[in-house]
Coordinates of C-alpha atoms in Angstrom, one line a residue:
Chain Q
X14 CA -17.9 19.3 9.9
X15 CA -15.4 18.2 12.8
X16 CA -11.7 19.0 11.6
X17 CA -8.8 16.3 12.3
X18 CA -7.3 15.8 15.8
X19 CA -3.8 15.5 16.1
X20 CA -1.8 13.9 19.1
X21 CA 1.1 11.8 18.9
X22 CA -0.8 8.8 19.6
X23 CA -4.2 9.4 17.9
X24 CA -4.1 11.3 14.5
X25 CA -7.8 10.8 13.2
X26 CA -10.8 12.5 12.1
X27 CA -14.5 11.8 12.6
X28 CA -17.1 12.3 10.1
X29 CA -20.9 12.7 11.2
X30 CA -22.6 10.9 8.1
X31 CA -26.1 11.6 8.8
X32 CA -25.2 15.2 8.9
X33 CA -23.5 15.2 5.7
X34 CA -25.4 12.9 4.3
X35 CA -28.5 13.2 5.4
X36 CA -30.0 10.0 6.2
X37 CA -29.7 8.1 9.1
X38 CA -26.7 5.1 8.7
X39 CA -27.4 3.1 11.7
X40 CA -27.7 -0.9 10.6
X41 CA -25.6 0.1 7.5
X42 CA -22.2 -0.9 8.1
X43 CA -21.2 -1.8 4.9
X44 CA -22.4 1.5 3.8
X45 CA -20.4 3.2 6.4
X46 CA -17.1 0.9 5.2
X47 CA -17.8 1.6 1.8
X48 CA -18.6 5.5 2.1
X49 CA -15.0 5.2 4.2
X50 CA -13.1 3.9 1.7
X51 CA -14.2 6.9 -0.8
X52 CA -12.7 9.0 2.2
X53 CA -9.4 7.1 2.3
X54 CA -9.0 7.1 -1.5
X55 CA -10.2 11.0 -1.8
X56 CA -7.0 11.7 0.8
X57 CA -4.5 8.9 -1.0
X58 CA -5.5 10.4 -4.8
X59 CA -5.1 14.0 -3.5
X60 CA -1.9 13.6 -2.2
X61 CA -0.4 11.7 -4.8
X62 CA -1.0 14.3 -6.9
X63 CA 1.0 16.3 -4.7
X64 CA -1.6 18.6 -3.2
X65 CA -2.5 18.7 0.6
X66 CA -4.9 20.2 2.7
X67 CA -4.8 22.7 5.5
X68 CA -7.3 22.5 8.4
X69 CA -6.5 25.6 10.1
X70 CA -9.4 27.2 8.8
X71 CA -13.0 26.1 8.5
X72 CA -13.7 23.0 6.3
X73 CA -10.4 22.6 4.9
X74 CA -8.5 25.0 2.6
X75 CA -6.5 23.3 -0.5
X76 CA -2.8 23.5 -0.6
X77 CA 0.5 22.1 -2.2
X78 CA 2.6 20.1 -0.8
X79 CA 5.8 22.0 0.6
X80 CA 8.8 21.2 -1.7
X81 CA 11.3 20.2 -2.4
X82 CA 12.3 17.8 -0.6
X83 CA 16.0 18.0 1.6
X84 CA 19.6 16.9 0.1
X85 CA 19.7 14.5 3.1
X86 CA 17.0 13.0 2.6
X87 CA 17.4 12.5 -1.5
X88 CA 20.6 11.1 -0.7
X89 CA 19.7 9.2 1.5
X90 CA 19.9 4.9 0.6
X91 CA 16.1 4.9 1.5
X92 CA 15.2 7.2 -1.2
X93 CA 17.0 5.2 -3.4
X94 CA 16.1 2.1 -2.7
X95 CA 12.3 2.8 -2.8
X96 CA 12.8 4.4 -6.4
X97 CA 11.1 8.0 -5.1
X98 CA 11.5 10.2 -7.7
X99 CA 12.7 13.7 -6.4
X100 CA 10.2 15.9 -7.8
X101 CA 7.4 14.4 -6.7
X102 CA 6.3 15.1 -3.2
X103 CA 3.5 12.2 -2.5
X104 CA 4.2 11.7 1.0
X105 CA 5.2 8.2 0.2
X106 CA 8.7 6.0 0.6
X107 CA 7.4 2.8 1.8
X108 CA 3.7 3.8 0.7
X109 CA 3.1 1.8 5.1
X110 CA 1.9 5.8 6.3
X111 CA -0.9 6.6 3.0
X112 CA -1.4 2.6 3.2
X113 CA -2.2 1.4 6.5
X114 CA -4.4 4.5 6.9
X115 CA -8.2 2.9 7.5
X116 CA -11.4 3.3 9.0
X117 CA -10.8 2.8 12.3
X118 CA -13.9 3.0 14.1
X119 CA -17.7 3.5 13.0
X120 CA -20.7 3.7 15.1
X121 CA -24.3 4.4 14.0
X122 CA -23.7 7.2 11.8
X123 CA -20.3 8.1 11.7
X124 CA -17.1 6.9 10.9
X125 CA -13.5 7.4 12.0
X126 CA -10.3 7.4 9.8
X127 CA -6.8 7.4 11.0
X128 CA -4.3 4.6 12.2
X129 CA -4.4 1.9 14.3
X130 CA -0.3 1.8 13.8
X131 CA 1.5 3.4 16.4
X132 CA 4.3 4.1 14.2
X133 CA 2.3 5.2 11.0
X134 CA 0.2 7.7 13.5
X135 CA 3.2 9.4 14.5
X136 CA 4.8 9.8 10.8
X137 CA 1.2 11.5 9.9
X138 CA 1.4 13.4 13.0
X139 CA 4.9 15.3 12.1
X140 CA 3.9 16.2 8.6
X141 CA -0.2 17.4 9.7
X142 CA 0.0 18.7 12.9
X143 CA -0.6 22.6 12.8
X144 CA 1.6 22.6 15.9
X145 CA 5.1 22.4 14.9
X146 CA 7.0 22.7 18.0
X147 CA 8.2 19.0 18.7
X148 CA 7.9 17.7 15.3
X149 CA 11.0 17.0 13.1
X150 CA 9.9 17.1 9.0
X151 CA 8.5 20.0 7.1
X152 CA 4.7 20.7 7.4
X153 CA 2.9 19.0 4.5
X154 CA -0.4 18.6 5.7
X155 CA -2.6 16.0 3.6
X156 CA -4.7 14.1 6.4
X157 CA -8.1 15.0 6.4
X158 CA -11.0 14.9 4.1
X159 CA -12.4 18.7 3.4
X160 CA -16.2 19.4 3.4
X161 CA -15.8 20.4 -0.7
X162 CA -14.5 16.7 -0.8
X163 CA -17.4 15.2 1.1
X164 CA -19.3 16.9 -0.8
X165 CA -18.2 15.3 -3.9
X166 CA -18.1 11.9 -2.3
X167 CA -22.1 12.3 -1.3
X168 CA -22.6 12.6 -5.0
X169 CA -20.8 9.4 -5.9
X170 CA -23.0 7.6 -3.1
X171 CA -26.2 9.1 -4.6
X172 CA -27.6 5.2 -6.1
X173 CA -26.3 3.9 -2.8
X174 CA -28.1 6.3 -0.4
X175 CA -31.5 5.2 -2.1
X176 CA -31.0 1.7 -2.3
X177 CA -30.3 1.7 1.4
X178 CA -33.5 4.1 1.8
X179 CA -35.5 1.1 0.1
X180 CA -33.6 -1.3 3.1
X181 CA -36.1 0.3 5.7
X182 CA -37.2 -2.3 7.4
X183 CA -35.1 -3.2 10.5
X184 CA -35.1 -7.0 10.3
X185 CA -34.0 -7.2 6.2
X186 CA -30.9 -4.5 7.4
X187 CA -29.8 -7.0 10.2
X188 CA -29.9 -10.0 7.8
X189 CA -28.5 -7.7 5.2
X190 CA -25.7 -6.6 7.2
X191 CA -25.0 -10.5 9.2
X192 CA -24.4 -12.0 5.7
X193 CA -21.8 -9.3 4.4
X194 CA -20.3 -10.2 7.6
X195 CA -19.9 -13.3 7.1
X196 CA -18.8 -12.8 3.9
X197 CA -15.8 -10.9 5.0
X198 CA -15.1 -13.0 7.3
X199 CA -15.0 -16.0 4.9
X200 CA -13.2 -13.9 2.6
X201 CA -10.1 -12.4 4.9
X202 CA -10.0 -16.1 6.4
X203 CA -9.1 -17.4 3.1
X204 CA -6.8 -14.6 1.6
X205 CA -3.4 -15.1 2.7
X206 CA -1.6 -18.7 2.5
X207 CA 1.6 -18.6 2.7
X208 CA 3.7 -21.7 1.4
X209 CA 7.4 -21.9 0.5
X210 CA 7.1 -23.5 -2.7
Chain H
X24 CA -25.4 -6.0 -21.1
X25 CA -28.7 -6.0 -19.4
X26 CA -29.1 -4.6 -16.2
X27 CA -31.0 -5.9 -13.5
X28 CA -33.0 -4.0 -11.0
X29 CA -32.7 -5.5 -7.4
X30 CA -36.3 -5.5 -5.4
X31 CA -36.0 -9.0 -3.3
X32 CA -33.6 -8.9 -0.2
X33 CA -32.4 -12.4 -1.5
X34 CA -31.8 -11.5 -4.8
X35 CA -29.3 -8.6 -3.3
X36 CA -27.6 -11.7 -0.6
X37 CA -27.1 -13.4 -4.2
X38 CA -25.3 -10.9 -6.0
X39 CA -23.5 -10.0 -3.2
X40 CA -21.8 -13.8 -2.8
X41 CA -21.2 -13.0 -7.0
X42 CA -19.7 -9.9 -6.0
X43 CA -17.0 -11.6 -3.4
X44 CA -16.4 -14.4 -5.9
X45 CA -15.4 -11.9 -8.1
X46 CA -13.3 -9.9 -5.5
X47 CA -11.6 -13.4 -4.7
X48 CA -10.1 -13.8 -8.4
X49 CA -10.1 -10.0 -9.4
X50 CA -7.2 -9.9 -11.5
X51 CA -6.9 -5.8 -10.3
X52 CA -6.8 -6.5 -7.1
X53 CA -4.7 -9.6 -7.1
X54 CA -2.0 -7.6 -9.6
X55 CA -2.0 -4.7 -6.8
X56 CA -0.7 -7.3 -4.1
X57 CA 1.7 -8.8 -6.5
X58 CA 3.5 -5.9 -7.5
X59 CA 2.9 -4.3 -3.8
X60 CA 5.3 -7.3 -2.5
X61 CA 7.3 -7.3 -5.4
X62 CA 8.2 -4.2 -4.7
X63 CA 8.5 -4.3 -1.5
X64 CA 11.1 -7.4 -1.8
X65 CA 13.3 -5.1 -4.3
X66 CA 13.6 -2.1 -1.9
X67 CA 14.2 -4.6 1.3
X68 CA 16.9 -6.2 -0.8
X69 CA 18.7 -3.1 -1.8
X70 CA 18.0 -1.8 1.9
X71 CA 20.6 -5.4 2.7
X72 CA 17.8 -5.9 5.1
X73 CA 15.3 -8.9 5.5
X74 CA 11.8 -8.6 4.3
X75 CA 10.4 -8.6 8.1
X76 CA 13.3 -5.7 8.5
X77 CA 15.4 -7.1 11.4
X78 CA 19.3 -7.7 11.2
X79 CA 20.9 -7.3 7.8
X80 CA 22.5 -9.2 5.3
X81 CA 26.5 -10.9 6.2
X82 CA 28.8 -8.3 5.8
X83 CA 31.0 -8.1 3.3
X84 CA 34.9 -9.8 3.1
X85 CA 37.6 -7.5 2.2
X86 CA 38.0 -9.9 -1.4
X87 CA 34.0 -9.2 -2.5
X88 CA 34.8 -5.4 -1.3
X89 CA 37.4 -5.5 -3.8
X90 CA 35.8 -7.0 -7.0
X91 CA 32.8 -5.2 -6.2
X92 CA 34.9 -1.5 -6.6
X93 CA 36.9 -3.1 -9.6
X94 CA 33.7 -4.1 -11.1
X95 CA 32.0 -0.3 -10.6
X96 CA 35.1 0.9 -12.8
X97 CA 34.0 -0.8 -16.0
X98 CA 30.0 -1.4 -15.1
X99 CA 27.4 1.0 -14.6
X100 CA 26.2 0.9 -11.2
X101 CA 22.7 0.6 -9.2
X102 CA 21.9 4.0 -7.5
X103 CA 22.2 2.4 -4.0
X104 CA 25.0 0.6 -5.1
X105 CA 28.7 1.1 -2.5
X106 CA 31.5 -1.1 -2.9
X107 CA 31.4 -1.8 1.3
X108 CA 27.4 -2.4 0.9
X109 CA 25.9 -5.4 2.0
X110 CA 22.6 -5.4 -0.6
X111 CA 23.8 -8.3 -3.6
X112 CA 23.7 -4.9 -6.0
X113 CA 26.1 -4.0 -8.4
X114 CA 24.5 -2.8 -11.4
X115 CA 20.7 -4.1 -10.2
X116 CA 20.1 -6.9 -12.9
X117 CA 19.2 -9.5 -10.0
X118 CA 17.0 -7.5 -8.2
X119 CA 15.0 -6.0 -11.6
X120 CA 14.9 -9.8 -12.2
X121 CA 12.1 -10.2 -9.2
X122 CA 8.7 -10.6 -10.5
X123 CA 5.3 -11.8 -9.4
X124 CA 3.2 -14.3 -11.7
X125 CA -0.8 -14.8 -11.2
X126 CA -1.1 -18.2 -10.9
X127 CA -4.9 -18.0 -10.7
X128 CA -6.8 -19.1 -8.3
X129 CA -6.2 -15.9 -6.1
X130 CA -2.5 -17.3 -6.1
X131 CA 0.6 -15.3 -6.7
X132 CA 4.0 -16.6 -6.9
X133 CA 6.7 -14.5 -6.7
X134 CA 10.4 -15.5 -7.5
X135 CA 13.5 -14.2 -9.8
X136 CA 13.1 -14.4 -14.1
X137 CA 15.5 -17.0 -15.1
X138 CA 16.8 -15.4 -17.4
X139 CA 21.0 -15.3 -18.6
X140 CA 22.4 -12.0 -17.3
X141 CA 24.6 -9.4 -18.9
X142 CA 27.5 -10.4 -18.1
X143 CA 29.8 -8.1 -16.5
X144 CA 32.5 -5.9 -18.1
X145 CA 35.7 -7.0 -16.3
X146 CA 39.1 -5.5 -17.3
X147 CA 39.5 -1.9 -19.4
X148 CA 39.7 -3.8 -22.3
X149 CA 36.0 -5.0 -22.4
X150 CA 36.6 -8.5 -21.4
X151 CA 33.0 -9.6 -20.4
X152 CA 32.9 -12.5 -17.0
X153 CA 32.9 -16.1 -18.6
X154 CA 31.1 -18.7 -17.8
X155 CA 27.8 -15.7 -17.8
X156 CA 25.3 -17.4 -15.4
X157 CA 21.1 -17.2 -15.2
X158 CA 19.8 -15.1 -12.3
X159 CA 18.5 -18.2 -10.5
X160 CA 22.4 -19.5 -10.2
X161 CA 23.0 -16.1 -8.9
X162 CA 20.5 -16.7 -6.6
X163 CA 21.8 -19.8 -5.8
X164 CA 24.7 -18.8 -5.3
X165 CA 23.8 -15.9 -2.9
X166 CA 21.6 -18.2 -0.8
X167 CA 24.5 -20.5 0.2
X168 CA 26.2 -17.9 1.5
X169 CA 23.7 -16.5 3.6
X170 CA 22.4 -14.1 2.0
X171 CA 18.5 -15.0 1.9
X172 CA 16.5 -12.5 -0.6
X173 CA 12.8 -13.3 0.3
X174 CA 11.0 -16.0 1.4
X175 CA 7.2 -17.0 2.1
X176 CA 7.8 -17.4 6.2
X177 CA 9.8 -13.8 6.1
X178 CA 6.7 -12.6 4.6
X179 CA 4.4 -14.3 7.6
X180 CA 7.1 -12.6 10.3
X181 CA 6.5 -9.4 8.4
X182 CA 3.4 -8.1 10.1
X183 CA 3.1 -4.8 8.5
X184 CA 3.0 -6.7 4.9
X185 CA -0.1 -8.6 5.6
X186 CA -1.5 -5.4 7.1
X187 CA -1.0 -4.0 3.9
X188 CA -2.4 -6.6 1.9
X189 CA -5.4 -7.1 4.3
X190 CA -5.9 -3.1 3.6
X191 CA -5.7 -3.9 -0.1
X192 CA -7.8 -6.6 -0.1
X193 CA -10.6 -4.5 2.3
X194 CA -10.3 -2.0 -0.1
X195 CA -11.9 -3.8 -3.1
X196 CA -14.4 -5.3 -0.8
X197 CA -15.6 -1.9 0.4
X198 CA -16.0 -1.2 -3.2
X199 CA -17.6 -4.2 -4.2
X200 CA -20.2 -3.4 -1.2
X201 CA -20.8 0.1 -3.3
X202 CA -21.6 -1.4 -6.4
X203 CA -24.1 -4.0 -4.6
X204 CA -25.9 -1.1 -3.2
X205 CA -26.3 0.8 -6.3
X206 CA -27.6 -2.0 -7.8

C-alpha cells in the first residue's frame, strides 16, 4: 500500500482500491466517494482520540500524539477563544485542517485524500512530515490511513462490494452513476441560501 | 421494519432520490452545520475579528477601557477577556447567548437568546447595573457602534465556512450512497 507524500504544496495519499479491495471500481464513483469518506472519518476519529500514525515504516505503525502541548500556545487568545481544552491533543483549533481534508481526486480504481487548501496542506505538512528540518510545530503525525485500517474499512464495505458486483453490466453502472450525479448536483445547488433575515 | 431487497436498477434510482430527501432534512446533519457556525461565530467574536476574518472590531476608548477593568474587579471574567480587548467580552454572557434554531425545512437561523442578563456587579458593595437589559439590546447596542457580531453576507464573504459546510454536507451524502449500496 502506497504511504503518504508530503511536500509543502501537496500533502496526500493514494489508495489503490482494486488492490485492497479486490474488485475492479471503475464506473463506481459513488462507491469510490463513499469508501473515501470511511477513509476521512477513520483519520478524523483516530485523531480525536488523540492517537496518530507514523509512516516511516511499512503500512503504518500506531502512535500517540506528542504532548503536551507548549505554554505559548495554551496561552495564547486562540486557544482560548476556540475553547481547546489543554489536555487533549486532537490536532484541532479551528477544526478548518481535520475538516477541509477530502477526497481530492479518484480515477478508476483509486482514490486520493488530502487538501485542495493551500493553507490547510501546509498546517498538515508541519505536524506529518517525517522531515522536520523547515517545519515549525512538534511532529504529531496523524495523516494517513494504515493498511490495519483499510483493512477494517473493507469489512464495513462488505454488502456494498456485492451489490456493486450484482451492477455488472456497463450500461445500468453509467445510468447508475449519471443519476447520483445529478442528484448531488441538485442537492449542493440547493444547500446554502443565505438571507439576512 | 421490513426490509426490502433491491433487484431492479429503478427500484435502486428510487430509493436513492428517498435517500437525498432524507439527507436534505436530516436533523443530524443539519444540527452539525448549526452548531459548526455557531461556534464558529463565538470564537470569531471573542477573536474581535469578523466572521470572514479580515480587520477587527473598533478599538476601544480610554472610558470603555476603564469600566471594562473596574468591572473585572467585582465580575468574573471570560478566559479571553483583557480590559484593552476589542471582543464585546467581559464575563461571556452575550456570546454563550449565540444559538442556532432548526427552522425546518433544511433552514437554520442563527441569532442571540433574548434572554435578561445577569446583571453586572458594579461597586465592592454588590451593587448590581440598573436598568439590567436582554441580550438583544446588548446587541443593539453593540451594533450601533460598530461593532457587527455575525451576519448572513459575512458568512457568504467567508469562503472557508461554506467549504466546511459543503464538506459536511458531502459527508452525509457519501454515506447515504453506502447505505443505498448495501441495500
Amino acid at each position: 500500500m502506497a504511504k503518504p507524500k508530503f511536500s509543502q504544496t501537496r500533502v496526500e495519499q493514494t489508495i489503490n482500491l482494486k488492490d485492497e479491495f479486490g474488485i475492479d471500481f471503475k464506473g463506481f464513483k459513488s462507491l469510490r466517494e463513499a469508501i473515501g469518506e470511511a477513509v476521512l472519518n477513520q483519520i478524523r476519529t483516530r485523531t480525536a482520540r488523540g492517537d496518530g500514525m507514523n509512516f516511516r515504516g511499512i503500512g503504518g505503525t500506531p502512535t500517540k500524539l506528542k504532548k503536551p502541548y507548549s505554554d505559548e500556545y495554551i496561552e495564547n487568545l486562540d486557544f482560548k477563544a476556540f475553547g481547546k481544552s489543554r489536555g487533549r491533543i486532537n490536532m484541532t483549533l479551528t477544526g478548518d485542517m481535520l475538516g477541509l481534508m477530502d477526497v481530492k481526486k479518484q480515477t478508476g480504481n483509486s482514490i486520493t485524500i488530502g487538501w485542495d487548501d493551500a493553507e490547510q496542506n501546509a498546517k498538515a505538512y508541519n505536524h506529518s512530515s517525517p522531515v522536520r528540518s523547515n517545519t515549525t510545530v512538534p511532529y504529531r503525525p496523524f495523516f494517513g490511513v494504515s493498511k490495519k485500517e483499510l483493512t477494517k474499512i473493507k469489512k464495513q464495505f462488505g454488502k456494498e462490494i456485492k451489490s456493486a458486483m450484482r451492477l455488472k453490466d456497463d450500461g445500468k453502472k453509467k445510468a447508475f452513476e449519471e443519476r447520483v450525479a445529478k442528484l448531488l448536483t441538485i442537492f449542493k445547488d440547493k444547500l446554502v441560501d443565505v438571507n439576512d433575515g | 421494519m421490513a426490509r426490502v431487497k433491491i433487484h431492479g436498477l429503478g427500484a435502486v434510482q428510487k430509493k436513492i432520490e428517498e435517500t437525498f430527501d432524507r439527507v436534505k432534512s436530516s436533523r443530524q446533519m443539519n444540527n452539525e452545520i448549526g452548531m459548526f457556525v455557531q461556534e464558529r461565530i463565538k470564537a470569531q467574536i471573542r477573536r474581535g475579528k469578523p466572521l470572514n476574518d479580515t480587520g477587527k472590531f473598533p478599538k476601544l476608548g480610554k472610558g470603555t477601557v476603564k469600566w471594562r477593568r473596574k468591572l473585572a474587579e467585582f465580575n468574573k471574567t471570560h478566559a479571553v477577556f483583557k480590559d484593552v480587548r476589542s471582543n464585546t467580552t467581559i464575563t461571556g454572557q452575550l456570546v454563550n447567548a449565540i444559538k442556532y434554531l432548526l427552522e425546518g425545512q433544511g433552514i437554520i437561523s442563527i441569532g442571540v437568546k433574548n434572554n435578561r442578563r445577569v446583571p453586572y456587579v458594579i461597586d465592592k458593595n454588590g451593587k448590581l447595573e440598573k436598568p439590567v437589559l436582554t441580550n438583544l439590546e446588548v446587541q443593539t447596542n453593540l451594533k450601533q457602534l460598530g461593532f457587527i457580531l455575525y451576519t448572513a453576507k459575512g458568512l457568504d464573504k467567508a469562503p472557508i465556512i461554506g467549504k466546511r459546510i459543503n464538506n459536511i454536507v458531502k459527508k452525509y451524502i457519501r454515506r447515504a450512497i453506502k447505505v443505498n449500496f448495501g441495500s
